[in-house]
């Protein structure tokens, strides 16, 4: 399991994160180019707004699993923090509660991917397009579905880590920021 997790982290950190960053950079440059074209030259691409919007969303979708793995998403856990201060029993209860929440999130996301696949196939079959009519919507929905699937994988590893932690085992340890994984 440790090797699979190291491979997953390497895939996310070496492929997904740079791809999402490059996509965001390209969209930013395209938006800046459009500002110059529109306000300096008085002309504009019809498709530019759709391109920037949908490709930025695609970059965000690809980052879902990374955000989940690193815990950099929005977390509302004031109640859990307060409960941890009550004592050792409360801390143990919070650990069980956190694992239960991860399992529920995993099951929910599996359902989203399962039913999202059918919806995405339907959109691909019907071939709707963006507002400018330049881009088909299906590739963006596939990116969304891939982002949700990446989130499922990250949640699976988090559930495994949480369950093992309840058993007193420290597994699937995240390397410190800046530390590189070695995959042998």
C-alpha positions as MATLAB code, in Angstrom:
seq = 'XXXXXXXXXXXXXXXXXXXXXXXXXXXXXXXXXXXXXXXXXXXXXXXXXXXXXXXXXXXXXXXXXXXXXXXXXXXXXXXXXXXXXXXXXXXXXXXXXXXXXXXXXXXXXXXXXXXXXXXXXXXXXXXXXXXXXXXXXXXXXXXXXXXXXXXXXXXXXXXXXXXXXXXXXXXXXXXXXXXXXXXX';
ca = [
       0.000    0.000    0.000;
       2.921    2.326    0.756;
       4.307    1.886   -2.761;
       0.893    2.516   -4.335;
       0.564    5.700   -2.288;
       4.052    6.850   -3.303;
       3.121    6.255   -6.951;
      -0.122    8.186   -6.470;
       1.702   11.124   -4.895;
       4.310   11.077   -7.666;
       1.572   11.057  -10.345;
      -0.153   13.990   -8.686;
       2.958   16.013   -7.906;
       4.905   15.360  -11.109;
       2.131   15.215  -13.699;
      -1.228   16.574  -12.523;
      -0.028   19.624  -10.591;
       2.298   20.868  -13.369;
      -0.387   20.215  -16.020;
      -2.942   22.211  -14.031;
      -0.410   24.994  -13.439;
       0.487   25.194  -17.137;
      -3.185   25.287  -18.065;
      -3.788   28.136  -15.610;
      -0.761   30.001  -16.944;
      -1.933   29.580  -20.547;
      -5.415   30.826  -19.625;
      -3.964   33.832  -17.834;
      -1.822   34.693  -20.843;
      -4.799   34.262  -23.181;
      -6.909   36.543  -20.986;
      -4.142   39.180  -20.967;
      -3.799   38.906  -24.742;
      -7.534   39.417  -25.070;
      -7.447   42.508  -22.862;
      -4.767   44.007  -25.113;
      -6.625   43.025  -28.307;
      -9.916   44.397  -27.046;
      -8.788   47.702  -25.516;
      -5.805   48.560  -27.716;
      -6.902   47.221  -31.105;
     -10.684   47.160  -30.632;
     -11.065   43.528  -31.745;
     -11.816   40.377  -29.801;
     -11.887   36.623  -30.281;
     -15.431   35.286  -29.949;
     -14.250   32.073  -28.337;
     -11.741   33.560  -25.876;
     -14.088   33.955  -22.908;
     -15.276   30.353  -23.226;
     -11.693   29.111  -23.564;
     -10.496   30.939  -20.460;
     -13.539   29.935  -18.390;
     -13.617   26.251  -19.298;
      -9.874   25.674  -19.279;
      -9.498   27.341  -15.861;
     -12.289   25.080  -14.611;
     -10.489   22.091  -16.119;
      -7.295   23.013  -14.248;
      -9.271   23.305  -11.015;
     -10.979   19.946  -11.677;
      -7.608   18.256  -12.163;
      -6.447   19.632   -8.816;
      -9.363   18.177   -6.784;
      -7.499   15.004   -5.752;
      -4.330   16.908   -4.856;
      -6.299   19.348   -2.749;
      -8.031   16.453   -0.979;
      -4.762   14.614   -0.352;
      -3.025   17.659    1.089;
      -6.057   18.887    3.039;
      -5.881   22.302    1.362;
      -9.597   22.458    0.666;
     -12.182   24.251    2.790;
     -12.615   22.432    6.105;
     -15.123   23.425    8.758;
     -13.962   21.637   11.892;
     -14.408   24.104   14.746;
     -16.548   21.547   16.605;
     -13.872   18.857   16.256;
     -11.124   21.193   17.467;
     -13.216   22.137   20.491;
     -13.970   18.477   21.221;
     -10.259   17.573   21.153;
      -9.615   19.847   24.113;
     -12.061   17.980   26.374;
      -9.795   15.010   27.036;
      -8.322   11.738   25.733;
     -11.698   10.016   25.262;
     -13.011   12.940   23.277;
      -9.847   12.943   21.132;
     -10.340    9.251   20.394;
     -14.006    9.900   19.554;
     -12.909   12.656   17.144;
     -10.516   10.227   15.444;
     -13.393    7.771   14.880;
     -15.617   10.607   13.697;
     -12.994   11.800   11.198;
     -12.592    8.309    9.739;
     -16.369    7.927    9.502;
     -16.577   11.270    7.668;
     -13.850   10.145    5.246;
     -15.676    6.872    4.557;
     -18.942    8.746    3.939;
     -17.129   11.187    1.636;
     -15.515    8.273   -0.223;
     -18.858    6.524   -0.739;
     -20.468    9.790   -1.839;
     -17.709   10.512   -4.362;
     -17.870    6.962   -5.719;
     -21.582    7.606   -6.315;
     -20.815   10.929   -8.006;
     -18.342    9.231  -10.355;
     -20.708    6.303  -10.998;
     -23.700    8.446  -11.940;
     -21.533   11.144  -13.487;
     -20.191    8.640  -15.997;
     -23.661    8.065  -17.411;
     -24.331   11.814  -17.571;
     -21.012   12.506  -19.254;
     -21.630    9.809  -21.844;
     -25.043   11.352  -22.525;
     -23.514   14.803  -22.982;
     -20.905   13.341  -25.309;
     -23.646   11.665  -27.339;
     -25.776   14.833  -27.549;
     -22.700   17.007  -28.316;
     -23.721   20.361  -26.764;
     -21.280   23.212  -27.206;
     -20.133   26.218  -25.198;
     -21.835   29.570  -25.616;
     -19.500   30.649  -28.431;
     -20.192   27.298  -30.151;
     -16.438   26.805  -30.585;
     -15.883   24.081  -27.988;
     -17.778   20.868  -27.242;
     -18.719   20.532  -23.556;
     -17.939   16.820  -23.258;
     -14.153   17.162  -22.757;
     -14.710   19.537  -19.847;
     -17.156   17.108  -18.254;
     -14.626   14.295  -18.725;
     -12.080   16.488  -16.914;
     -14.607   17.044  -14.107;
     -15.251   13.315  -13.877;
     -11.491   12.620  -13.855;
     -11.082   15.182  -11.062;
     -13.759   13.431   -9.029;
     -12.122   10.052   -9.721;
      -8.765   11.457   -8.555;
     -10.532   12.633   -5.416;
     -11.881    9.090   -4.871;
      -8.340    7.698   -4.972;
      -7.101   10.314   -2.502;
     -10.064    9.635   -0.199;
      -9.397    5.888   -0.366;
      -5.822    6.400    0.823;
      -7.007    8.793    3.551;
      -9.563    6.228    4.755;
      -6.864    3.553    4.825;
      -4.539    5.864    6.768;
      -7.300    6.780    9.234;
      -8.311    3.168    9.850;
      -4.702    2.131   10.363;
      -4.189    5.070   12.732;
      -7.138    3.819   14.810;
      -5.334    0.464   14.952;
      -2.185    2.200   16.244;
      -0.235    2.052   12.973;
       1.339    5.047   11.274;
       1.079    4.450    7.508;
       0.996    6.469    4.288;
       2.922    9.341    5.788;
       2.958   12.537    3.711;
       6.492   13.776    3.086;
       7.352   17.232    4.388;
       6.829   20.085    1.921;
       9.698   20.240   -0.523;
      10.755   16.628    0.106;
      10.779   14.504   -3.029;
       9.325   11.018   -3.166;
      11.489    8.203   -4.393;
       9.596    5.538   -6.250;
      11.670    2.359   -6.627;
];
